[in-house]
Short mmCIF file of C-alpha atoms in Angstrom, two decimals:
data_model
loop_
_atom_site.label_atom_id
_atom_site.label_comp_id
_atom_site.label_asym_id
_atom_site.label_seq_id
_atom_site.Cartn_x
_atom_site.Cartn_y
_atom_site.Cartn_z
CA MET A 16 11.26 -13.35 26.93
CA ARG A 17 14.30 -15.41 27.89
CA LEU A 18 17.46 -13.33 28.22
CA TYR A 19 20.82 -14.73 27.20
CA ARG A 20 24.01 -13.54 28.85
CA PHE A 21 25.75 -10.97 26.68
CA LYS A 22 29.01 -12.40 25.30
CA GLU A 23 30.99 -10.77 22.52
CA ARG A 24 32.08 -14.04 20.91
CA SER A 25 28.83 -15.95 21.25
CA LEU A 26 27.41 -17.38 18.05
CA LEU A 27 23.96 -16.08 18.87
CA VAL A 28 22.97 -13.48 21.45
CA PHE A 29 19.36 -12.46 21.87
CA ASN A 30 18.21 -9.91 24.42
CA GLN A 31 15.75 -7.05 24.58
CA ARG A 32 18.07 -4.54 22.94
CA VAL A 33 18.85 -6.92 20.08
CA LEU A 34 15.11 -7.43 19.62
CA ILE A 35 14.59 -3.66 19.38
CA PHE A 36 17.33 -3.40 16.76
CA LEU A 37 15.58 -6.16 14.84
CA LEU A 38 12.23 -4.38 15.09
CA ILE A 39 13.75 -1.14 13.78
CA ILE A 40 15.19 -2.99 10.78
CA VAL A 41 11.85 -4.70 10.10
CA GLN A 42 10.08 -1.36 10.47
CA SER A 43 12.47 0.29 8.01
CA CYS A 44 13.39 -2.46 5.56
CA GLY A 45 11.28 -5.52 6.38
CA ILE A 46 8.29 -7.26 4.87
CA ARG A 47 5.07 -5.32 5.42
CA PHE A 48 3.12 -8.02 7.22
CA PHE A 49 0.21 -5.67 7.87
CA ASP A 50 -0.71 -2.03 7.24
CA GLY A 51 0.57 0.29 9.93
CA ILE A 52 3.36 -2.02 11.11
CA GLY A 53 5.75 0.95 11.16
CA SER A 54 3.53 2.97 13.51
CA VAL A 55 3.07 -0.01 15.83
CA ILE A 56 6.83 -0.60 16.05
CA THR A 57 7.53 3.11 16.56
CA PHE A 58 5.15 3.16 19.51
CA ALA A 59 6.64 -0.07 20.92
CA VAL A 60 10.23 1.23 20.69
CA ILE A 61 9.33 4.59 22.26
CA LEU A 62 7.49 2.80 25.07
CA TYR A 63 10.39 0.40 25.66
CA SER A 64 12.89 3.25 25.65
CA ALA A 65 10.83 5.37 28.04
CA ILE A 66 10.84 2.47 30.53
CA LYS A 67 14.53 1.65 30.12
CA ILE A 68 16.00 5.18 30.20
CA LYS A 69 17.25 5.70 33.73
CA LYS A 70 17.58 9.45 33.49
CA PHE A 71 16.26 11.87 30.90
CA GLU A 72 18.42 14.98 31.18
CA LEU A 73 17.80 18.62 30.31
CA ARG A 74 20.28 18.41 27.41
CA ASP A 75 18.12 15.65 25.89
CA ALA A 76 15.02 17.84 26.03
CA LYS A 77 16.96 20.71 24.47
CA MET A 78 18.30 18.52 21.68
CA LEU A 79 14.84 17.17 20.80
CA PHE A 80 13.41 20.69 20.88
CA TYR A 81 16.12 22.02 18.56
CA ILE A 82 15.56 19.12 16.18
CA PHE A 83 11.84 19.91 16.23
CA LEU A 84 12.48 23.55 15.33
CA ILE A 85 14.94 22.69 12.53
CA LEU A 86 12.80 19.93 11.08
CA PHE A 87 9.56 21.88 10.97
CA GLY A 88 11.37 25.06 9.95
CA VAL A 89 12.85 23.36 6.90
CA PHE A 90 9.62 21.55 6.10
CA PHE A 91 7.64 24.79 6.39
CA LEU A 92 9.95 26.43 3.83
CA ALA A 93 9.90 23.37 1.55
CA GLN A 94 7.81 23.32 -1.60
CA ASN A 95 5.70 20.39 -0.43
CA PHE A 96 4.88 20.94 3.24
CA PHE A 97 2.50 18.59 5.03
CA ILE A 98 2.16 18.56 8.82
CA SER A 99 1.58 14.80 8.70
CA SER A 100 4.97 14.27 7.05
CA GLY A 101 6.71 16.35 9.70
CA VAL A 102 4.94 14.52 12.53
CA TYR A 103 5.82 11.15 10.99
CA LEU A 104 9.51 11.99 10.61
CA TYR A 105 9.73 13.54 14.06
CA GLY A 106 8.22 10.34 15.45
CA LEU A 107 11.12 8.42 13.88
CA VAL A 108 13.61 10.91 15.35
CA LEU A 109 12.06 10.48 18.79
CA GLU A 110 12.12 6.70 18.43
CA VAL A 111 15.80 6.57 17.47
CA TYR A 112 16.95 9.19 19.98
CA LEU A 113 15.21 7.55 22.92
CA PHE A 114 16.37 4.07 21.95
CA LEU A 115 20.00 5.17 21.74
CA LEU A 116 19.60 6.82 25.14
CA THR A 117 18.98 3.37 26.64
CA TYR A 118 22.73 2.85 26.19
CA ARG A 119 23.53 5.70 28.57
CA ASN A 120 26.35 4.76 30.93
CA LYS A 121 27.20 1.68 28.90
CA VAL A 122 30.45 1.38 26.97
CA LYS A 123 29.91 2.78 23.52
CA GLU A 124 30.78 -0.52 21.82
CA CYS A 125 27.77 -2.15 23.50
CA PHE A 126 25.23 -0.90 20.95
CA VAL A 127 27.55 -1.95 18.09
CA LEU A 128 27.66 -5.48 19.46
CA ASP A 129 23.88 -5.54 19.80
CA PHE A 130 23.60 -4.45 16.18
CA PHE A 131 26.09 -7.16 15.18
CA HIS A 132 24.02 -9.85 16.90
CA CYS A 133 20.88 -8.51 15.22
CA LEU A 134 22.58 -8.90 11.82
CA ASN A 135 23.58 -12.42 12.88
CA ILE A 136 19.92 -13.33 13.41
CA ILE A 137 19.03 -11.98 9.96
CA PHE A 138 21.92 -13.97 8.47
CA LEU A 139 20.87 -17.26 10.10
CA HIS A 140 17.22 -16.78 9.15
CA ALA A 141 18.02 -15.93 5.50
CA GLY A 142 20.59 -18.72 5.14
CA ILE A 143 18.33 -21.40 6.60
CA GLY A 144 15.31 -20.20 4.63
CA TYR A 145 17.13 -20.26 1.29
CA PHE A 146 18.67 -23.67 2.01
CA MET A 147 15.26 -25.04 3.00
CA TYR A 148 13.77 -23.89 -0.30
CA PHE A 149 15.93 -26.29 -2.30
CA ILE A 150 14.91 -29.18 -0.04
CA PHE A 151 11.21 -28.38 0.36
CA SER A 152 10.54 -26.16 -2.65
CA THR A 153 7.02 -27.53 -3.09
CA ALA A 154 6.20 -26.45 0.47
CA TYR A 155 6.93 -22.82 -0.40
CA THR A 156 3.65 -21.25 -1.50
CA PRO A 157 3.08 -17.90 -3.23
CA HIS A 158 2.58 -15.12 -0.72
CA SER A 159 2.18 -11.46 -1.58
CA PHE A 160 2.63 -8.40 0.64
CA ASN A 161 2.58 -5.98 -2.32
CA TYR A 162 5.65 -7.94 -3.50
CA GLN A 163 5.81 -11.48 -4.81
CA TYR A 164 7.26 -13.93 -2.30
CA ASN A 165 7.24 -17.66 -1.85
CA SER A 166 6.85 -18.53 1.81
CA LEU A 167 7.24 -21.54 4.08
CA LEU A 168 4.81 -21.32 7.00
CA SER A 169 4.89 -17.50 6.65
CA PHE A 170 8.31 -17.58 8.32
CA PHE A 171 10.90 -18.18 5.58
CA TYR A 172 10.74 -16.12 2.38
CA VAL A 173 12.29 -16.10 -1.08
CA SER A 174 11.30 -14.12 -4.16
CA LYS A 175 10.96 -15.57 -7.65
CA THR A 176 11.43 -13.56 -10.83
CA ASP A 177 9.45 -14.09 -14.03
CA SER A 178 12.44 -15.96 -15.42
CA GLY A 179 12.26 -18.45 -12.55
CA LEU A 180 15.33 -17.15 -10.68
CA VAL A 181 14.97 -17.66 -6.92
CA ARG A 182 16.42 -14.77 -4.95
CA ASN A 183 17.04 -14.75 -1.22
CA THR A 184 15.15 -12.00 0.56
CA GLY A 185 15.11 -13.25 4.15
CA ILE A 186 12.81 -11.11 6.24
CA LEU A 187 13.66 -7.97 4.25
CA TRP A 188 11.44 -6.18 1.76
CA GLU A 189 13.57 -7.24 -1.21
CA PRO A 190 16.91 -8.94 -1.98
CA GLY A 191 18.67 -5.58 -2.37
CA LEU A 192 18.06 -4.86 1.29
CA LEU A 193 19.21 -8.30 2.41
CA GLN A 194 22.52 -7.80 0.61
CA LEU A 195 22.97 -4.53 2.51
CA MET A 196 22.53 -6.20 5.88
CA MET A 197 24.75 -9.12 4.87
CA ASN A 198 27.53 -6.89 3.56
CA LEU A 199 27.44 -4.96 6.84
CA PHE A 200 27.58 -8.29 8.68
CA LEU A 201 30.51 -9.39 6.52
CA PHE A 202 32.29 -6.10 7.25
CA TYR A 203 31.97 -6.66 11.00
CA ASN A 204 33.10 -10.29 10.74
CA ILE A 205 36.19 -9.25 8.79
CA LYS A 206 36.92 -6.66 11.46
CA ARG A 207 36.47 -9.28 14.22
CA ASN A 208 38.76 -11.80 12.45
CA SER A 209 36.00 -14.40 12.22
CA PRO A 210 36.85 -17.85 10.85
CA VAL A 211 37.09 -18.30 7.09
CA TRP A 212 34.11 -20.65 7.04
CA MET A 213 31.98 -17.88 8.59
CA LEU A 214 33.10 -15.33 6.01
CA LEU A 215 32.38 -17.72 3.14
CA SER A 216 28.95 -18.52 4.58
CA ILE A 217 28.05 -14.83 4.59
CA VAL A 218 29.38 -14.45 1.04
CA ALA A 219 27.12 -17.35 -0.01
CA VAL A 220 24.07 -15.54 1.37
CA ILE A 221 25.09 -12.33 -0.44
CA VAL A 222 25.49 -14.25 -3.71
CA SER A 223 22.03 -15.81 -3.19
CA THR A 224 20.43 -12.34 -3.38
CA PHE A 225 21.55 -11.97 -7.03
CA SER A 226 21.86 -8.25 -6.38
CA THR A 227 24.14 -6.23 -8.65
CA ALA A 228 24.78 -3.71 -5.87
CA GLY A 229 25.46 -6.61 -3.53
CA TYR A 230 28.18 -7.99 -5.81
CA MET A 231 29.81 -4.59 -6.19
CA ILE A 232 29.82 -4.04 -2.43
CA LEU A 233 31.16 -7.56 -1.93
CA GLY A 234 34.20 -6.51 -3.96
CA LEU A 235 34.57 -3.55 -1.61
CA ASN A 236 34.52 -5.92 1.35
CA CYS A 237 37.21 -8.04 -0.35
CA LEU A 238 39.44 -4.97 -0.43
CA PHE A 239 38.67 -4.31 3.22
CA PHE A 240 39.59 -7.92 4.05
CA ILE A 241 42.96 -7.58 2.32
CA TYR A 242 43.57 -4.22 4.01
CA HIS A 243 42.61 -5.61 7.42
CA ASN A 244 44.87 -8.66 7.05
CA TYR A 245 47.67 -7.41 4.85
CA ARG A 246 50.35 -8.18 7.47
CA THR A 247 49.29 -11.79 7.98
CA ARG A 248 49.80 -14.99 6.02
CA ARG A 249 46.03 -15.43 6.23
CA SER A 250 45.65 -12.43 3.96
CA LEU A 251 48.11 -13.74 1.37
CA VAL A 252 46.42 -17.12 1.05
CA ILE A 253 42.78 -16.04 1.14
CA GLY A 254 43.43 -12.79 -0.72
CA ALA A 255 45.14 -14.68 -3.55
CA PHE A 256 42.29 -17.19 -3.64
CA THR A 257 39.71 -14.39 -3.72
CA LEU A 258 41.44 -12.53 -6.53
CA LEU A 259 41.85 -15.77 -8.48
CA LEU A 260 38.16 -16.49 -8.07
CA ILE A 261 37.23 -12.99 -9.19
CA PHE A 262 39.44 -12.94 -12.26
CA SER A 263 38.65 -16.52 -13.28
CA GLY A 264 35.14 -15.64 -14.32
CA SER A 265 33.14 -14.06 -11.54
CA LEU A 266 34.43 -10.60 -12.46
CA TYR A 267 33.09 -11.09 -15.97
CA PHE A 268 29.76 -12.13 -14.47
CA VAL A 269 29.58 -9.01 -12.29
CA ILE A 270 30.60 -6.68 -15.13
CA ASP A 271 28.08 -8.34 -17.44
CA ASN A 272 25.42 -7.97 -14.76
CA VAL A 273 26.23 -4.29 -14.28
CA ARG A 274 26.28 -3.69 -18.05
CA ASP A 275 22.92 -5.42 -18.38
CA LYS A 276 21.54 -3.40 -15.48
CA PHE A 277 22.10 -0.17 -17.38
CA SER A 278 21.21 -1.39 -20.83
CA GLN A 279 18.19 -0.08 -22.66
CA GLU A 280 16.40 -3.39 -22.11
CA ASN A 281 16.82 -3.67 -18.32
CA THR A 282 13.96 -1.75 -16.72
CA SER A 283 15.45 -2.12 -13.24
CA GLY A 284 18.58 -0.26 -14.29
CA LEU A 285 16.56 2.33 -16.18
CA VAL A 286 14.46 2.99 -13.08
CA ARG A 287 17.69 3.73 -11.18
CA LEU A 288 18.80 6.07 -13.97
CA ARG A 289 15.38 7.74 -14.06
CA ASP A 290 15.42 8.41 -10.33
CA SER A 291 18.96 9.81 -10.48
CA LYS A 292 17.92 12.27 -13.17
CA ILE A 293 14.75 13.20 -11.31
CA GLY A 294 16.67 13.64 -8.07
CA ILE A 295 19.14 16.01 -9.70
CA GLU A 296 16.31 18.09 -11.18
CA LEU A 297 14.53 18.25 -7.82
CA ILE A 298 17.72 19.45 -6.11
CA LYS A 299 18.30 22.08 -8.79
CA GLU A 300 14.72 23.29 -8.41
CA SER A 301 14.89 23.73 -4.62
CA PRO A 302 18.50 23.45 -3.44
CA PHE A 303 18.24 25.15 -0.02
CA PHE A 304 15.07 23.85 1.60
CA GLY A 305 14.16 20.83 -0.50
CA HIS A 306 10.68 19.58 -1.26
CA GLY A 307 9.73 17.87 2.00
CA LEU A 308 8.78 14.20 2.06
CA PHE A 309 6.93 13.69 -1.21
CA ASP A 310 5.07 10.89 -2.96
CA ALA A 311 4.52 10.00 -6.61
CA LYS A 312 1.55 12.39 -6.86
CA TYR A 313 3.85 15.31 -6.11
CA LEU A 314 6.29 14.18 -8.78
CA PHE A 315 3.46 14.11 -11.33
CA THR A 316 3.21 17.89 -10.94
CA LYS A 317 6.74 18.27 -12.32
CA GLY A 318 6.81 18.42 -16.12
CA TYR A 319 10.38 17.14 -16.38
CA VAL A 320 9.42 13.86 -14.69
CA SER A 321 7.27 12.71 -17.62
CA GLN A 322 9.89 13.93 -20.09
CA ILE A 323 12.59 11.88 -18.37
CA GLU A 324 10.39 8.79 -18.37
CA LEU A 325 9.44 9.18 -22.03
CA GLY A 326 13.11 9.47 -22.91
CA LEU A 327 14.03 6.22 -21.13
CA PHE A 328 11.06 3.84 -21.31
CA SER A 329 9.03 2.41 -24.14
CA ASP A 330 5.34 3.23 -24.50
CA GLU A 331 4.57 -0.43 -23.83
CA TYR A 332 6.39 -0.40 -20.51
CA LEU A 333 4.73 2.84 -19.41
CA SER A 334 1.28 1.52 -20.33
CA ILE A 335 1.86 -1.54 -18.12
CA SER A 336 3.73 -0.03 -15.17
CA GLY A 337 2.26 3.46 -15.27
CA ASP A 338 4.04 6.72 -14.49
CA MET A 339 6.73 6.50 -11.78
CA GLY A 340 6.40 2.73 -11.60
CA GLY A 341 8.14 1.51 -8.45
CA GLY A 342 8.20 5.01 -6.95
CA PHE A 343 11.21 7.20 -6.31
CA THR A 344 13.97 4.80 -5.20
CA ASN A 345 17.11 6.92 -4.91
CA GLY A 346 17.58 7.34 -1.18
CA LEU A 347 21.09 8.76 -1.63
CA LEU A 348 19.83 11.85 -3.46
CA GLY A 349 16.57 11.70 -1.57
CA ILE A 350 18.12 13.32 1.50
CA PHE A 351 18.93 16.45 -0.53
CA CYS A 352 15.58 16.35 -2.32
CA TRP A 353 13.66 16.18 0.96
CA PHE A 354 15.71 18.51 3.19
CA GLY A 355 17.81 20.63 0.83
CA LEU A 356 21.58 20.78 0.45
CA PRO A 357 22.58 22.52 3.74
CA LEU A 358 20.69 20.20 6.09
CA GLY A 359 21.41 17.23 3.83
CA LEU A 360 25.16 17.85 4.09
CA ILE A 361 24.94 18.07 7.88
CA ILE A 362 23.09 14.75 7.97
CA TYR A 363 25.65 13.04 5.72
CA ILE A 364 28.61 14.44 7.67
CA ALA A 365 27.11 13.06 10.89
CA PHE A 366 26.33 9.84 9.03
CA PHE A 367 29.95 9.50 7.93
CA LYS A 368 31.13 10.12 11.51
CA ASN A 369 28.74 7.54 12.97
CA LYS A 370 29.83 5.49 15.99
CA PHE A 371 28.99 2.09 14.48
CA VAL A 372 32.54 1.89 13.14
CA GLY A 373 36.05 2.75 14.35
CA SER A 374 38.05 5.89 13.72
CA ASN A 375 40.30 4.40 11.00
CA LEU A 376 39.64 6.45 7.85
CA PHE A 377 39.76 3.54 5.40
CA GLU A 378 37.53 1.41 7.59
CA ARG A 379 35.07 4.26 8.04
CA SER A 380 35.07 5.00 4.30
CA VAL A 381 34.31 1.37 3.40
CA PHE A 382 31.45 1.28 5.91
CA PHE A 383 30.09 4.56 4.52
CA LEU A 384 30.29 3.32 0.92
CA ILE A 385 28.55 0.02 1.75
CA LEU A 386 25.53 1.99 2.87
CA CYS A 387 25.67 4.74 0.23
CA LEU A 388 25.95 2.31 -2.70
CA SER A 389 22.86 0.55 -1.39
CA PHE A 390 20.96 3.82 -0.91
CA VAL A 391 21.25 4.52 -4.65
CA SER A 392 18.50 1.96 -5.27
CA GLU A 393 16.86 1.77 -1.82
CA PRO A 394 14.78 4.72 -0.51
CA ILE A 395 15.44 3.97 3.16
CA THR A 396 17.21 7.19 4.15
CA TYR A 397 14.00 8.52 5.71
CA THR A 398 13.69 5.48 8.00
CA ALA A 399 14.61 4.86 11.63
CA PHE A 400 17.35 2.47 10.50
CA PHE A 401 19.18 5.24 8.64
CA LEU A 402 18.70 7.75 11.46
CA LEU A 403 20.51 5.42 13.88
CA PHE A 404 23.82 6.29 12.19
CA PRO A 405 23.88 10.11 12.27
CA PHE A 406 22.26 10.20 15.72
CA SER A 407 24.90 7.82 17.09
CA TYR A 408 27.40 10.60 16.31
CA PHE A 409 25.31 13.35 17.90
CA LEU A 410 24.77 11.36 21.10
CA PHE A 411 28.05 9.48 21.57
CA ARG A 412 30.71 11.82 20.19
CA LYS A 413 32.01 13.31 23.48
CA SER A 414 32.56 10.32 25.70
CA ASN A 415 33.85 6.77 25.93
CA ARG A 416 30.53 5.95 27.50
CA ALA A 417 27.44 5.61 25.32
CA CYS A 418 26.11 9.03 26.24
#
């Protein structure tokens, strides 16, 4: 693989570490090109990390051992304990921990820049793919990986709804995950004072996802932009333009979209509401040790699950989609459902204090909310991608170096 010299301001940087970041995102949020892709990537990342780590210290062994004891201790006390679930999750912990250790003795900002360049690759791929669709739409053929895509040469992907709406999904599992990556990318570009044309290009990709959560988070990024530039003329001009754009009609569109999302006719919004209610009931049932990593079969054993669904969905919808159609999607509450409130709070505190963002409280809060608002409808808080954030705090908190 050709290595490109690492430069902070380069338009595109691609090296081994950026590739690993990309693999972790694909493993956690990407299209499932084949069964077992997650296990293959986990093994590849662990192998890469084992080769690249210059020194594995005693404190690292102790940390991994303590995590093992806590994880299996909580899972053993959970209502739904399976050894396979514990082994799977510990494999993700090992993957993330060892990968972050490859940044030992590097400045701590190094891994943030690698993550930024990974997001840049996702941005370029998604933007080009969506633009190409409108030029060569007939060349995009239906392609299904348990989700309906239209693909060009199995490289560029878009998703089409029953109404004919074409949504940008990039290489991610669904548009809602692409908007998350693009809003994070926009956040970093605002922080780096990127040119206006770059910011607007990222906004265009976010809009192309047609994600309600994406539009709401985009508004959050607009506030961050104004906050970041409030002392400059640049802020006054672009901020005024942004607010004018919002209040001239786009705000009505977003509000209408949100209202529709939670109407009695929008099944997508009702699924979100269903999972919120189920999540709250699960937490109330086992608040201290959680339920372990569960699947839909486990939820079927809970009487309140069917009652919640019957209260929200029509008989016609349930007969077509079945019980728990789409699975449990609330990753935000999922942490507490899986691990219980005590361990869940520790994870979220470390997540909030992650080292992917600076120490400024407003900046950190915006970054935290971008992810949390996406987790409400995306069950990715048990993935390696999510674990990168809390573990960055555990590993990098005491030094200006990466470890």
